[in-house]
PDB file of N, CA and C and ligand atoms in Angstrom:
ATOM      1  N   MET A   1     -25.857 -56.660 -85.792  1.00  0.00           N
ATOM      2  CA  MET A   1     -25.311 -57.518 -86.830  1.00  0.00           C
ATOM      3  C   MET A   1     -23.808 -57.281 -86.969  1.00  0.00           C
ATOM      4  N   ARG A   2     -23.129 -58.294 -87.497  1.00  0.00           N
ATOM      5  CA  ARG A   2     -21.721 -58.104 -87.847  1.00  0.00           C
ATOM      6  C   ARG A   2     -21.637 -57.961 -89.364  1.00  0.00           C
ATOM      7  N   VAL A   3     -21.040 -56.852 -89.799  1.00  0.00           N
ATOM      8  CA  VAL A   3     -21.060 -56.495 -91.215  1.00  0.00           C
ATOM      9  C   VAL A   3     -19.630 -56.376 -91.727  1.00  0.00           C
ATOM     10  N   LEU A   4     -19.400 -56.892 -92.930  1.00  0.00           N
ATOM     11  CA  LEU A   4     -18.105 -56.773 -93.589  1.00  0.00           C
ATOM     12  C   LEU A   4     -18.214 -55.764 -94.720  1.00  0.00           C
ATOM     13  N   VAL A   5     -17.286 -54.806 -94.750  1.00  0.00           N
ATOM     14  CA  VAL A   5     -17.257 -53.817 -95.827  1.00  0.00           C
ATOM     15  C   VAL A   5     -15.926 -53.963 -96.558  1.00  0.00           C
ATOM     16  N   THR A   6     -15.967 -54.428 -97.809  1.00  0.00           N
ATOM     17  CA  THR A   6     -14.725 -54.477 -98.585  1.00  0.00           C
ATOM     18  C   THR A   6     -14.548 -53.102 -99.237  1.00  0.00           C
ATOM     19  N   GLY A   7     -13.321 -52.616 -99.214  1.00  0.00           N
ATOM     20  CA  GLY A   7     -13.073 -51.259 -99.693  1.00  0.00           C
ATOM     21  C   GLY A   7     -13.546 -50.223 -98.681  1.00  0.00           C
ATOM     22  N   GLY A   8     -13.626 -50.627 -97.434  1.00  0.00           N
ATOM     23  CA  GLY A   8     -14.192 -49.764 -96.387  1.00  0.00           C
ATOM     24  C   GLY A   8     -13.330 -48.576 -96.005  1.00  0.00           C
ATOM     25  N   ALA A   9     -12.054 -48.580 -96.424  1.00  0.00           N
ATOM     26  CA  ALA A   9     -11.194 -47.423 -96.129  1.00  0.00           C
ATOM     27  C   ALA A   9     -11.222 -46.409 -97.271  1.00  0.00           C
ATOM     28  N   GLY A  10     -12.042 -46.681 -98.275  1.00  0.00           N
ATOM     29  CA  GLY A  10     -12.161 -45.769 -99.401  1.00  0.00           C
ATOM     30  C   GLY A  10     -13.161 -44.657 -99.130  1.00  0.00           C
ATOM     31  N   PHE A  11     -13.364 -43.838-100.148  1.00  0.00           N
ATOM     32  CA  PHE A  11     -14.233 -42.667-100.003  1.00  0.00           C
ATOM     33  C   PHE A  11     -15.665 -43.076 -99.636  1.00  0.00           C
ATOM     34  N   VAL A  12     -16.263 -43.901-100.473  1.00  0.00           N
ATOM     35  CA  VAL A  12     -17.649 -44.316-100.214  1.00  0.00           C
ATOM     36  C   VAL A  12     -17.701 -45.277 -99.030  1.00  0.00           C
ATOM     37  N   GLY A  13     -16.767 -46.243 -99.043  1.00  0.00           N
ATOM     38  CA  GLY A  13     -16.793 -47.287 -98.016  1.00  0.00           C
ATOM     39  C   GLY A  13     -16.698 -46.731 -96.603  1.00  0.00           C
ATOM     40  N   SER A  14     -15.866 -45.696 -96.421  1.00  0.00           N
ATOM     41  CA  SER A  14     -15.686 -45.169 -95.066  1.00  0.00           C
ATOM     42  C   SER A  14     -16.964 -44.496 -94.563  1.00  0.00           C
ATOM     43  N   HIS A  15     -17.755 -43.930 -95.479  1.00  0.00           N
ATOM     44  CA  HIS A  15     -19.045 -43.361 -95.066  1.00  0.00           C
ATOM     45  C   HIS A  15     -20.028 -44.471 -94.697  1.00  0.00           C
ATOM     46  N   VAL A  16     -19.963 -45.568 -95.458  1.00  0.00           N
ATOM     47  CA  VAL A  16     -20.815 -46.722 -95.139  1.00  0.00           C
ATOM     48  C   VAL A  16     -20.455 -47.253 -93.741  1.00  0.00           C
ATOM     49  N   VAL A  17     -19.144 -47.347 -93.485  1.00  0.00           N
ATOM     50  CA  VAL A  17     -18.681 -47.835 -92.182  1.00  0.00           C
ATOM     51  C   VAL A  17     -19.198 -46.926 -91.059  1.00  0.00           C
ATOM     52  N   ASP A  18     -19.091 -45.624 -91.245  1.00  0.00           N
ATOM     53  CA  ASP A  18     -19.569 -44.672 -90.229  1.00  0.00           C
ATOM     54  C   ASP A  18     -21.049 -44.892 -89.933  1.00  0.00           C
ATOM     55  N   ARG A  19     -21.827 -45.056 -90.998  1.00  0.00           N
ATOM     56  CA  ARG A  19     -23.276 -45.224 -90.813  1.00  0.00           C
ATOM     57  C   ARG A  19     -23.582 -46.534 -90.090  1.00  0.00           C
ATOM     58  N   LEU A  20     -22.858 -47.584 -90.456  1.00  0.00           N
ATOM     59  CA  LEU A  20     -23.099 -48.889 -89.829  1.00  0.00           C
ATOM     60  C   LEU A  20     -22.739 -48.856 -88.345  1.00  0.00           C
ATOM     61  N   LEU A  21     -21.592 -48.252 -88.030  1.00  0.00           N
ATOM     62  CA  LEU A  21     -21.190 -48.155 -86.625  1.00  0.00           C
ATOM     63  C   LEU A  21     -22.193 -47.312 -85.844  1.00  0.00           C
ATOM     64  N   GLY A  22     -22.632 -46.234 -86.474  1.00  0.00           N
ATOM     65  CA  GLY A  22     -23.619 -45.358 -85.834  1.00  0.00           C
ATOM     66  C   GLY A  22     -24.922 -46.067 -85.542  1.00  0.00           C
ATOM     67  N   ALA A  23     -25.230 -47.059 -86.376  1.00  0.00           N
ATOM     68  CA  ALA A  23     -26.469 -47.830 -86.180  1.00  0.00           C
ATOM     69  C   ALA A  23     -26.261 -48.987 -85.203  1.00  0.00           C
ATOM     70  N   GLY A  24     -25.033 -49.080 -84.662  1.00  0.00           N
ATOM     71  CA  GLY A  24     -24.793 -50.069 -83.611  1.00  0.00           C
ATOM     72  C   GLY A  24     -24.282 -51.418 -84.100  1.00  0.00           C
ATOM     73  N   HIS A  25     -23.897 -51.507 -85.372  1.00  0.00           N
ATOM     74  CA  HIS A  25     -23.395 -52.776 -85.892  1.00  0.00           C
ATOM     75  C   HIS A  25     -21.894 -52.917 -85.622  1.00  0.00           C
ATOM     76  N   ALA A  26     -21.438 -54.159 -85.560  1.00  0.00           N
ATOM     77  CA  ALA A  26     -19.997 -54.439 -85.513  1.00  0.00           C
ATOM     78  C   ALA A  26     -19.501 -54.485 -86.952  1.00  0.00           C
ATOM     79  N   VAL A  27     -18.396 -53.788 -87.225  1.00  0.00           N
ATOM     80  CA  VAL A  27     -17.960 -53.647 -88.614  1.00  0.00           C
ATOM     81  C   VAL A  27     -16.523 -54.126 -88.794  1.00  0.00           C
ATOM     82  N   ASP A  28     -16.357 -55.041 -89.765  1.00  0.00           N
ATOM     83  CA  ASP A  28     -15.037 -55.464 -90.227  1.00  0.00           C
ATOM     84  C   ASP A  28     -14.810 -54.857 -91.602  1.00  0.00           C
ATOM     85  N   VAL A  29     -13.581 -54.469 -91.867  1.00  0.00           N
ATOM     86  CA  VAL A  29     -13.239 -53.875 -93.166  1.00  0.00           C
ATOM     87  C   VAL A  29     -12.095 -54.669 -93.788  1.00  0.00           C
ATOM     88  N   ILE A  30     -12.253 -55.016 -95.059  1.00  0.00           N
ATOM     89  CA  ILE A  30     -11.129 -55.545 -95.833  1.00  0.00           C
ATOM     90  C   ILE A  30     -10.729 -54.471 -96.830  1.00  0.00           C
ATOM     91  N   ASP A  31      -9.463 -54.086 -96.795  1.00  0.00           N
ATOM     92  CA  ASP A  31      -8.987 -53.055 -97.720  1.00  0.00           C
ATOM     93  C   ASP A  31      -7.486 -53.234 -97.891  1.00  0.00           C
ATOM     94  N   ASN A  32      -7.005 -53.079 -99.120  1.00  0.00           N
ATOM     95  CA  ASN A  32      -5.560 -53.194 -99.354  1.00  0.00           C
ATOM     96  C   ASN A  32      -4.862 -51.837 -99.246  1.00  0.00           C
ATOM     97  N   LEU A  33      -5.629 -50.799 -98.944  1.00  0.00           N
ATOM     98  CA  LEU A  33      -5.111 -49.434 -98.766  1.00  0.00           C
ATOM     99  C   LEU A  33      -4.438 -48.892-100.038  1.00  0.00           C
ATOM    100  N   ALA A  34      -4.855 -49.418-101.194  1.00  0.00           N
ATOM    101  CA  ALA A  34      -4.303 -48.923-102.461  1.00  0.00           C
ATOM    102  C   ALA A  34      -4.680 -47.461-102.649  1.00  0.00           C
ATOM    103  N   THR A  35      -5.939 -47.171-102.519  1.00  0.00           N
ATOM    104  CA  THR A  35      -6.392 -45.775-102.556  1.00  0.00           C
ATOM    105  C   THR A  35      -7.079 -45.403-101.246  1.00  0.00           C
ATOM    106  N   GLY A  36      -7.321 -46.397-100.423  1.00  0.00           N
ATOM    107  CA  GLY A  36      -7.981 -46.150 -99.137  1.00  0.00           C
ATOM    108  C   GLY A  36      -6.986 -45.666 -98.101  1.00  0.00           C
ATOM    109  N   ARG A  37      -7.531 -45.142 -97.014  1.00  0.00           N
ATOM    110  CA  ARG A  37      -6.665 -44.625 -95.944  1.00  0.00           C
ATOM    111  C   ARG A  37      -7.150 -45.135 -94.600  1.00  0.00           C
ATOM    112  N   ARG A  38      -6.194 -45.634 -93.833  1.00  0.00           N
ATOM    113  CA  ARG A  38      -6.487 -46.144 -92.499  1.00  0.00           C
ATOM    114  C   ARG A  38      -7.145 -45.069 -91.627  1.00  0.00           C
ATOM    115  N   ASP A  39      -6.685 -43.816 -91.789  1.00  0.00           N
ATOM    116  CA  ASP A  39      -7.175 -42.746 -90.907  1.00  0.00           C
ATOM    117  C   ASP A  39      -8.614 -42.319 -91.225  1.00  0.00           C
ATOM    118  N   ARG A  40      -9.209 -42.909 -92.269  1.00  0.00           N
ATOM    119  CA  ARG A  40     -10.631 -42.638 -92.520  1.00  0.00           C
ATOM    120  C   ARG A  40     -11.519 -43.475 -91.599  1.00  0.00           C
ATOM    121  N   LEU A  41     -10.912 -44.501 -91.001  1.00  0.00           N
ATOM    122  CA  LEU A  41     -11.720 -45.458 -90.246  1.00  0.00           C
ATOM    123  C   LEU A  41     -11.691 -45.159 -88.758  1.00  0.00           C
ATOM    124  N   PRO A  42     -12.841 -45.140 -88.123  1.00  0.00           N
ATOM    125  CA  PRO A  42     -12.872 -44.999 -86.674  1.00  0.00           C
ATOM    126  C   PRO A  42     -12.257 -46.242 -86.017  1.00  0.00           C
ATOM    127  N   ALA A  43     -11.762 -46.080 -84.807  1.00  0.00           N
ATOM    128  CA  ALA A  43     -11.101 -47.189 -84.114  1.00  0.00           C
ATOM    129  C   ALA A  43     -12.032 -48.384 -83.942  1.00  0.00           C
ATOM    130  N   ALA A  44     -13.322 -48.129 -83.906  1.00  0.00           N
ATOM    131  CA  ALA A  44     -14.276 -49.215 -83.675  1.00  0.00           C
ATOM    132  C   ALA A  44     -14.373 -50.176 -84.857  1.00  0.00           C
ATOM    133  N   ALA A  45     -13.923 -49.756 -86.032  1.00  0.00           N
ATOM    134  CA  ALA A  45     -13.964 -50.645 -87.198  1.00  0.00           C
ATOM    135  C   ALA A  45     -12.711 -51.512 -87.191  1.00  0.00           C
ATOM    136  N   ARG A  46     -12.885 -52.798 -87.448  1.00  0.00           N
ATOM    137  CA  ARG A  46     -11.739 -53.712 -87.440  1.00  0.00           C
ATOM    138  C   ARG A  46     -11.196 -53.842 -88.859  1.00  0.00           C
ATOM    139  N   LEU A  47     -10.007 -53.298 -89.079  1.00  0.00           N
ATOM    140  CA  LEU A  47      -9.429 -53.284 -90.431  1.00  0.00           C
ATOM    141  C   LEU A  47      -8.546 -54.510 -90.662  1.00  0.00           C
ATOM    142  N   HIS A  48      -8.805 -55.211 -91.765  1.00  0.00           N
ATOM    143  CA  HIS A  48      -7.958 -56.322 -92.206  1.00  0.00           C
ATOM    144  C   HIS A  48      -7.286 -55.849 -93.489  1.00  0.00           C
ATOM    145  N   VAL A  49      -6.000 -55.578 -93.434  1.00  0.00           N
ATOM    146  CA  VAL A  49      -5.297 -55.124 -94.637  1.00  0.00           C
ATOM    147  C   VAL A  49      -5.028 -56.353 -95.497  1.00  0.00           C
ATOM    148  N   CYS A  50      -5.752 -56.435 -96.605  1.00  0.00           N
ATOM    149  CA  CYS A  50      -5.780 -57.651 -97.399  1.00  0.00           C
ATOM    150  C   CYS A  50      -6.208 -57.292 -98.806  1.00  0.00           C
ATOM    151  N   ASP A  51      -5.537 -57.865 -99.800  1.00  0.00           N
ATOM    152  CA  ASP A  51      -5.939 -57.647-101.182  1.00  0.00           C
ATOM    153  C   ASP A  51      -6.827 -58.804-101.624  1.00  0.00           C
ATOM    154  N   LEU A  52      -8.018 -58.483-102.061  1.00  0.00           N
ATOM    155  CA  LEU A  52      -8.959 -59.532-102.461  1.00  0.00           C
ATOM    156  C   LEU A  52      -8.388 -60.399-103.575  1.00  0.00           C
ATOM    157  N   ARG A  53      -7.549 -59.821-104.417  1.00  0.00           N
ATOM    158  CA  ARG A  53      -6.958 -60.608-105.513  1.00  0.00           C
ATOM    159  C   ARG A  53      -5.937 -61.600-104.978  1.00  0.00           C
ATOM    160  N   ASP A  54      -5.208 -61.233-103.915  1.00  0.00           N
ATOM    161  CA  ASP A  54      -4.275 -62.182-103.309  1.00  0.00           C
ATOM    162  C   ASP A  54      -5.034 -63.380-102.769  1.00  0.00           C
ATOM    163  N   ALA A  55      -6.180 -63.087-102.155  1.00  0.00           N
ATOM    164  CA  ALA A  55      -6.981 -64.170-101.608  1.00  0.00           C
ATOM    165  C   ALA A  55      -7.388 -65.118-102.725  1.00  0.00           C
ATOM    166  N   ARG A  56      -7.721 -64.536-103.886  1.00  0.00           N
ATOM    167  CA  ARG A  56      -8.127 -65.359-105.014  1.00  0.00           C
ATOM    168  C   ARG A  56      -6.992 -66.274-105.464  1.00  0.00           C
ATOM    169  N   LEU A  57      -5.779 -65.732-105.291  1.00  0.00           N
ATOM    170  CA  LEU A  57      -4.611 -66.509-105.698  1.00  0.00           C
ATOM    171  C   LEU A  57      -4.075 -67.351-104.547  1.00  0.00           C
ATOM    172  N   ASP A  58      -4.868 -67.475-103.514  1.00  0.00           N
ATOM    173  CA  ASP A  58      -4.491 -68.286-102.356  1.00  0.00           C
ATOM    174  C   ASP A  58      -3.274 -67.746-101.621  1.00  0.00           C
ATOM    175  N   GLY A  59      -3.061 -66.438-101.718  1.00  0.00           N
ATOM    176  CA  GLY A  59      -1.985 -65.836-100.931  1.00  0.00           C
ATOM    177  C   GLY A  59      -2.280 -66.070 -99.459  1.00  0.00           C
ATOM    178  N   LEU A  60      -1.346 -66.611 -98.745  1.00  0.00           N
ATOM    179  CA  LEU A  60      -1.592 -67.028 -97.367  1.00  0.00           C
ATOM    180  C   LEU A  60      -2.069 -65.870 -96.501  1.00  0.00           C
ATOM    181  N   GLN A  61      -1.380 -64.743 -96.640  1.00  0.00           N
ATOM    182  CA  GLN A  61      -1.728 -63.601 -95.807  1.00  0.00           C
ATOM    183  C   GLN A  61      -3.160 -63.147 -96.118  1.00  0.00           C
ATOM    184  N   GLY A  62      -3.477 -63.111 -97.424  1.00  0.00           N
ATOM    185  CA  GLY A  62      -4.814 -62.702 -97.820  1.00  0.00           C
ATOM    186  C   GLY A  62      -5.875 -63.642 -97.291  1.00  0.00           C
ATOM    187  N   ILE A  63      -5.630 -64.915 -97.453  1.00  0.00           N
ATOM    188  CA  ILE A  63      -6.592 -65.917 -97.007  1.00  0.00           C
ATOM    189  C   ILE A  63      -6.817 -65.820 -95.501  1.00  0.00           C
ATOM    190  N   GLU A  64      -5.726 -65.655 -94.761  1.00  0.00           N
ATOM    191  CA  GLU A  64      -5.861 -65.579 -93.307  1.00  0.00           C
ATOM    192  C   GLU A  64      -6.684 -64.363 -92.896  1.00  0.00           C
ATOM    193  N   ALA A  65      -6.382 -63.221 -93.532  1.00  0.00           N
ATOM    194  CA  ALA A  65      -7.120 -62.005 -93.195  1.00  0.00           C
ATOM    195  C   ALA A  65      -8.583 -62.148 -93.603  1.00  0.00           C
ATOM    196  N   LEU A  66      -8.791 -62.723 -94.774  1.00  0.00           N
ATOM    197  CA  LEU A  66     -10.152 -62.884 -95.274  1.00  0.00           C
ATOM    198  C   LEU A  66     -10.946 -63.832 -94.381  1.00  0.00           C
ATOM    199  N   SER A  67     -10.313 -64.912 -93.974  1.00  0.00           N
ATOM    200  CA  SER A  67     -11.003 -65.878 -93.115  1.00  0.00           C
ATOM    201  C   SER A  67     -11.381 -65.227 -91.794  1.00  0.00           C
ATOM    202  N   GLY A  68     -10.430 -64.492 -91.229  1.00  0.00           N
ATOM    203  CA  GLY A  68     -10.710 -63.832 -89.953  1.00  0.00           C
ATOM    204  C   GLY A  68     -11.835 -62.833 -90.078  1.00  0.00           C
ATOM    205  N   ALA A  69     -11.909 -62.168 -91.226  1.00  0.00           N
ATOM    206  CA  ALA A  69     -12.913 -61.125 -91.403  1.00  0.00           C
ATOM    207  C   ALA A  69     -14.276 -61.691 -91.751  1.00  0.00           C
ATOM    208  N   THR A  70     -14.336 -62.883 -92.309  1.00  0.00           N
ATOM    209  CA  THR A  70     -15.624 -63.372 -92.799  1.00  0.00           C
ATOM    210  C   THR A  70     -16.323 -64.324 -91.832  1.00  0.00           C
ATOM    211  N   ILE A  71     -15.628 -64.769 -90.813  1.00  0.00           N
ATOM    212  CA  ILE A  71     -16.288 -65.672 -89.860  1.00  0.00           C
ATOM    213  C   ILE A  71     -17.360 -64.917 -89.091  1.00  0.00           C
ATOM    214  N   GLY A  72     -18.559 -65.403 -89.189  1.00  0.00           N
ATOM    215  CA  GLY A  72     -19.652 -64.804 -88.429  1.00  0.00           C
ATOM    216  C   GLY A  72     -20.258 -63.570 -89.056  1.00  0.00           C
ATOM    217  N   ILE A  73     -19.966 -63.315 -90.317  1.00  0.00           N
ATOM    218  CA  ILE A  73     -20.500 -62.120 -90.973  1.00  0.00           C
ATOM    219  C   ILE A  73     -21.977 -62.328 -91.343  1.00  0.00           C
ATOM    220  N   ASP A  74     -22.790 -61.322 -91.029  1.00  0.00           N
ATOM    221  CA  ASP A  74     -24.219 -61.396 -91.375  1.00  0.00           C
ATOM    222  C   ASP A  74     -24.514 -60.724 -92.704  1.00  0.00           C
ATOM    223  N   GLN A  75     -23.747 -59.691 -93.029  1.00  0.00           N
ATOM    224  CA  GLN A  75     -24.034 -58.918 -94.236  1.00  0.00           C
ATOM    225  C   GLN A  75     -22.744 -58.345 -94.799  1.00  0.00           C
ATOM    226  N   LEU A  76     -22.706 -58.197 -96.126  1.00  0.00           N
ATOM    227  CA  LEU A  76     -21.495 -57.695 -96.774  1.00  0.00           C
ATOM    228  C   LEU A  76     -21.846 -56.510 -97.675  1.00  0.00           C
ATOM    229  N   PHE A  77     -21.040 -55.444 -97.564  1.00  0.00           N
ATOM    230  CA  PHE A  77     -21.128 -54.324 -98.503  1.00  0.00           C
ATOM    231  C   PHE A  77     -19.841 -54.333 -99.313  1.00  0.00           C
ATOM    232  N   GLY A  78     -19.949 -54.386-100.628  1.00  0.00           N
ATOM    233  CA  GLY A  78     -18.765 -54.475-101.467  1.00  0.00           C
ATOM    234  C   GLY A  78     -18.454 -53.167-102.159  1.00  0.00           C
ATOM    235  N   LEU A  79     -17.414 -52.463-101.693  1.00  0.00           N
ATOM    236  CA  LEU A  79     -17.024 -51.190-102.317  1.00  0.00           C
ATOM    237  C   LEU A  79     -15.644 -51.260-102.941  1.00  0.00           C
ATOM    238  N   ALA A  80     -14.965 -52.414-102.829  1.00  0.00           N
ATOM    239  CA  ALA A  80     -13.662 -52.555-103.502  1.00  0.00           C
ATOM    240  C   ALA A  80     -13.917 -53.053-104.909  1.00  0.00           C
ATOM    241  N   PRO A  81     -13.227 -52.476-105.887  1.00  0.00           N
ATOM    242  CA  PRO A  81     -13.469 -52.869-107.273  1.00  0.00           C
ATOM    243  C   PRO A  81     -13.280 -54.365-107.519  1.00  0.00           C
ATOM    244  N   ALA A  82     -12.460 -55.028-106.719  1.00  0.00           N
ATOM    245  CA  ALA A  82     -12.154 -56.443-106.984  1.00  0.00           C
ATOM    246  C   ALA A  82     -13.165 -57.392-106.364  1.00  0.00           C
ATOM    247  N   LEU A  83     -14.252 -56.858-105.817  1.00  0.00           N
ATOM    248  CA  LEU A  83     -15.174 -57.741-105.096  1.00  0.00           C
ATOM    249  C   LEU A  83     -15.749 -58.832-105.984  1.00  0.00           C
ATOM    250  N   ALA A  84     -16.124 -58.462-107.199  1.00  0.00           N
ATOM    251  CA  ALA A  84     -16.753 -59.456-108.067  1.00  0.00           C
ATOM    252  C   ALA A  84     -15.809 -60.630-108.294  1.00  0.00           C
ATOM    253  N   ALA A  85     -14.534 -60.309-108.500  1.00  0.00           N
ATOM    254  CA  ALA A  85     -13.557 -61.381-108.685  1.00  0.00           C
ATOM    255  C   ALA A  85     -13.439 -62.205-107.411  1.00  0.00           C
ATOM    256  N   ALA A  86     -13.439 -61.496-106.295  1.00  0.00           N
ATOM    257  CA  ALA A  86     -13.257 -62.210-105.030  1.00  0.00           C
ATOM    258  C   ALA A  86     -14.435 -63.135-104.744  1.00  0.00           C
ATOM    259  N   LEU A  87     -15.611 -62.735-105.155  1.00  0.00           N
ATOM    260  CA  LEU A  87     -16.767 -63.576-104.880  1.00  0.00           C
ATOM    261  C   LEU A  87     -16.759 -64.835-105.735  1.00  0.00           C
ATOM    262  N   GLY A  88     -15.877 -64.846-106.728  1.00  0.00           N
ATOM    263  CA  GLY A  88     -15.668 -66.081-107.471  1.00  0.00           C
ATOM    264  C   GLY A  88     -14.946 -67.103-106.599  1.00  0.00           C
ATOM    265  N   LEU A  89     -14.360 -66.619-105.548  1.00  0.00           N
ATOM    266  CA  LEU A  89     -13.688 -67.475-104.568  1.00  0.00           C
ATOM    267  C   LEU A  89     -14.714 -68.031-103.638  1.00  0.00           C
ATOM    268  N   LYS A  90     -14.321 -69.005-102.902  1.00  0.00           N
ATOM    269  CA  LYS A  90     -15.209 -69.455-101.841  1.00  0.00           C
ATOM    270  C   LYS A  90     -14.886 -68.644-100.605  1.00  0.00           C
ATOM    271  N   ILE A  91     -15.652 -67.612-100.346  1.00  0.00           N
ATOM    272  CA  ILE A  91     -15.499 -66.865 -99.102  1.00  0.00           C
ATOM    273  C   ILE A  91     -16.400 -67.575 -98.104  1.00  0.00           C
ATOM    274  N   ALA A  92     -15.792 -68.322 -97.234  1.00  0.00           N
ATOM    275  CA  ALA A  92     -16.589 -69.202 -96.383  1.00  0.00           C
ATOM    276  C   ALA A  92     -16.884 -68.562 -95.039  1.00  0.00           C
ATOM    277  N   THR A  93     -18.047 -68.823 -94.527  1.00  0.00           N
ATOM    278  CA  THR A  93     -18.393 -68.419 -93.178  1.00  0.00           C
ATOM    279  C   THR A  93     -18.752 -69.694 -92.417  1.00  0.00           C
ATOM    280  N   GLU A  94     -18.961 -69.570 -91.137  1.00  0.00           N
ATOM    281  CA  GLU A  94     -19.344 -70.753 -90.362  1.00  0.00           C
ATOM    282  C   GLU A  94     -20.668 -71.308 -90.853  1.00  0.00           C
ATOM    283  N   GLU A  95     -21.477 -70.432 -91.470  1.00  0.00           N
ATOM    284  CA  GLU A  95     -22.795 -70.847 -91.956  1.00  0.00           C
ATOM    285  C   GLU A  95     -22.719 -71.426 -93.362  1.00  0.00           C
ATOM    286  N   GLY A  96     -21.558 -71.302 -94.013  1.00  0.00           N
ATOM    287  CA  GLY A  96     -21.438 -71.767 -95.394  1.00  0.00           C
ATOM    288  C   GLY A  96     -20.912 -70.639 -96.253  1.00  0.00           C
ATOM    289  N   PRO A  97     -20.956 -70.821 -97.576  1.00  0.00           N
ATOM    290  CA  PRO A  97     -20.403 -69.804 -98.470  1.00  0.00           C
ATOM    291  C   PRO A  97     -21.144 -68.475 -98.339  1.00  0.00           C
ATOM    292  N   LEU A  98     -20.407 -67.399 -98.448  1.00  0.00           N
ATOM    293  CA  LEU A  98     -20.982 -66.067 -98.391  1.00  0.00           C
ATOM    294  C   LEU A  98     -21.521 -65.718 -99.769  1.00  0.00           C
ATOM    295  N   SER A  99     -22.737 -65.272 -99.865  1.00  0.00           N
ATOM    296  CA  SER A  99     -23.281 -64.928-101.183  1.00  0.00           C
ATOM    297  C   SER A  99     -23.728 -63.475-101.200  1.00  0.00           C
TER     298      SER A  99
HETATM  299  N1  NAD B 101     -16.977 -42.049-105.578  1.00  0.00           N
HETATM  300  C1  NAD B 101     -18.070 -41.973-106.332  1.00  0.00           C
HETATM  301  O1  NAD B 101     -18.648 -40.890-106.561  1.00  0.00           O
HETATM  302  C2  NAD B 101     -18.685 -43.224-106.925  1.00  0.00           C
HETATM  303  C3  NAD B 101     -19.856 -43.113-107.664  1.00  0.00           C
HETATM  304  C4  NAD B 101     -20.431 -44.269-108.181  1.00  0.00           C
HETATM  305  C5  NAD B 101     -19.852 -45.500-107.968  1.00  0.00           C
HETATM  306  N2  NAD B 101     -18.705 -45.583-107.271  1.00  0.00           N
HETATM  307  C6  NAD B 101     -18.125 -46.925-107.079  1.00  0.00           C
HETATM  308  O2  NAD B 101     -18.039 -47.186-105.681  1.00  0.00           O
HETATM  309  C7  NAD B 101     -16.863 -47.955-105.417  1.00  0.00           C
HETATM  310  C8  NAD B 101     -15.994 -47.226-104.399  1.00  0.00           C
HETATM  311  O3  NAD B 101     -15.654 -45.946-104.908  1.00  0.00           O
HETATM  312  P1  NAD B 101     -14.744 -44.940-104.057  1.00  0.00           P
HETATM  313  O4  NAD B 101     -14.883 -43.590-104.677  1.00  0.00           O
HETATM  314  O5  NAD B 101     -15.045 -45.101-102.606  1.00  0.00           O
HETATM  315  O6  NAD B 101     -13.289 -45.499-104.419  1.00  0.00           O
HETATM  316  P2  NAD B 101     -12.031 -45.593-103.452  1.00  0.00           P
HETATM  317  O7  NAD B 101     -10.858 -45.851-104.345  1.00  0.00           O
HETATM  318  O8  NAD B 101     -11.962 -44.428-102.538  1.00  0.00           O
HETATM  319  O9  NAD B 101     -12.388 -46.897-102.604  1.00  0.00           O
HETATM  320  C9  NAD B 101     -12.111 -48.197-103.044  1.00  0.00           C
HETATM  321  C10 NAD B 101     -11.436 -48.903-101.875  1.00  0.00           C
HETATM  322  O10 NAD B 101     -11.179 -50.247-102.259  1.00  0.00           O
HETATM  323  C11 NAD B 101      -9.855 -50.577-101.876  1.00  0.00           C
HETATM  324  N3  NAD B 101      -9.420 -51.617-102.800  1.00  0.00           N
HETATM  325  C12 NAD B 101      -9.211 -51.507-104.129  1.00  0.00           C
HETATM  326  N4  NAD B 101      -8.839 -52.680-104.648  1.00  0.00           N
HETATM  327  C13 NAD B 101      -8.805 -53.557-103.612  1.00  0.00           C
HETATM  328  C14 NAD B 101      -8.451 -54.941-103.518  1.00  0.00           C
HETATM  329  N5  NAD B 101      -8.069 -55.645-104.583  1.00  0.00           N
HETATM  330  N6  NAD B 101      -8.513 -55.544-102.310  1.00  0.00           N
HETATM  331  C15 NAD B 101      -8.890 -54.837-101.212  1.00  0.00           C
HETATM  332  N7  NAD B 101      -9.221 -53.524-101.253  1.00  0.00           N
HETATM  333  C16 NAD B 101      -9.173 -52.894-102.437  1.00  0.00           C
HETATM  334  C17 NAD B 101      -9.072 -49.288-101.992  1.00  0.00           C
HETATM  335  O11 NAD B 101      -7.892 -49.258-101.212  1.00  0.00           O
HETATM  336  C18 NAD B 101     -10.096 -48.272-101.498  1.00  0.00           C
HETATM  337  O12 NAD B 101     -10.048 -48.100-100.109  1.00  0.00           O
HETATM  338  C19 NAD B 101     -16.143 -48.136-106.753  1.00  0.00           C
HETATM  339  O13 NAD B 101     -16.483 -49.410-107.286  1.00  0.00           O
HETATM  340  C20 NAD B 101     -16.708 -47.013-107.619  1.00  0.00           C
HETATM  341  O14 NAD B 101     -16.688 -47.357-108.981  1.00  0.00           O
HETATM  342  C21 NAD B 101     -18.114 -44.471-106.724  1.00  0.00           C
END
């Protein structure tokens, strides 16, 4: 499966990412690196440096990163505090809105 982890560079998120990669999944991470750290993530995880709140405000950079990260996603783990706000957005996948 292809899995998206928001807040994946954080304390909890990075452990989730490790477990998912270990189980053979492809992992995308959205994180603004506010408290997260790039060096927590193995090279196999694809990091999109993006603030979920920017995406909500239609920030171009955020939207582009979010779109790239959400295309083809099968499952989402939300560990960034702003996830609930972000889900108020239309996070679209090729299959339709992400829920
Ligand atoms: N650490 C714990 O013991 C614990 C226990 C219970 C619940 N939680 C909850 O789990 C979640 C993660 O906790 P944590 O300890 O890993 O925190 P953390 O700060 O280490 O991780 C949060 C991650 O989200 C990122 N982030 C924050 N705002 C963002 C935004 N707007 N856009 C993109 N990325 C953003 C941060 O950069 C960071 O990498 C939190 O919601 C926390 O309340 C944590």
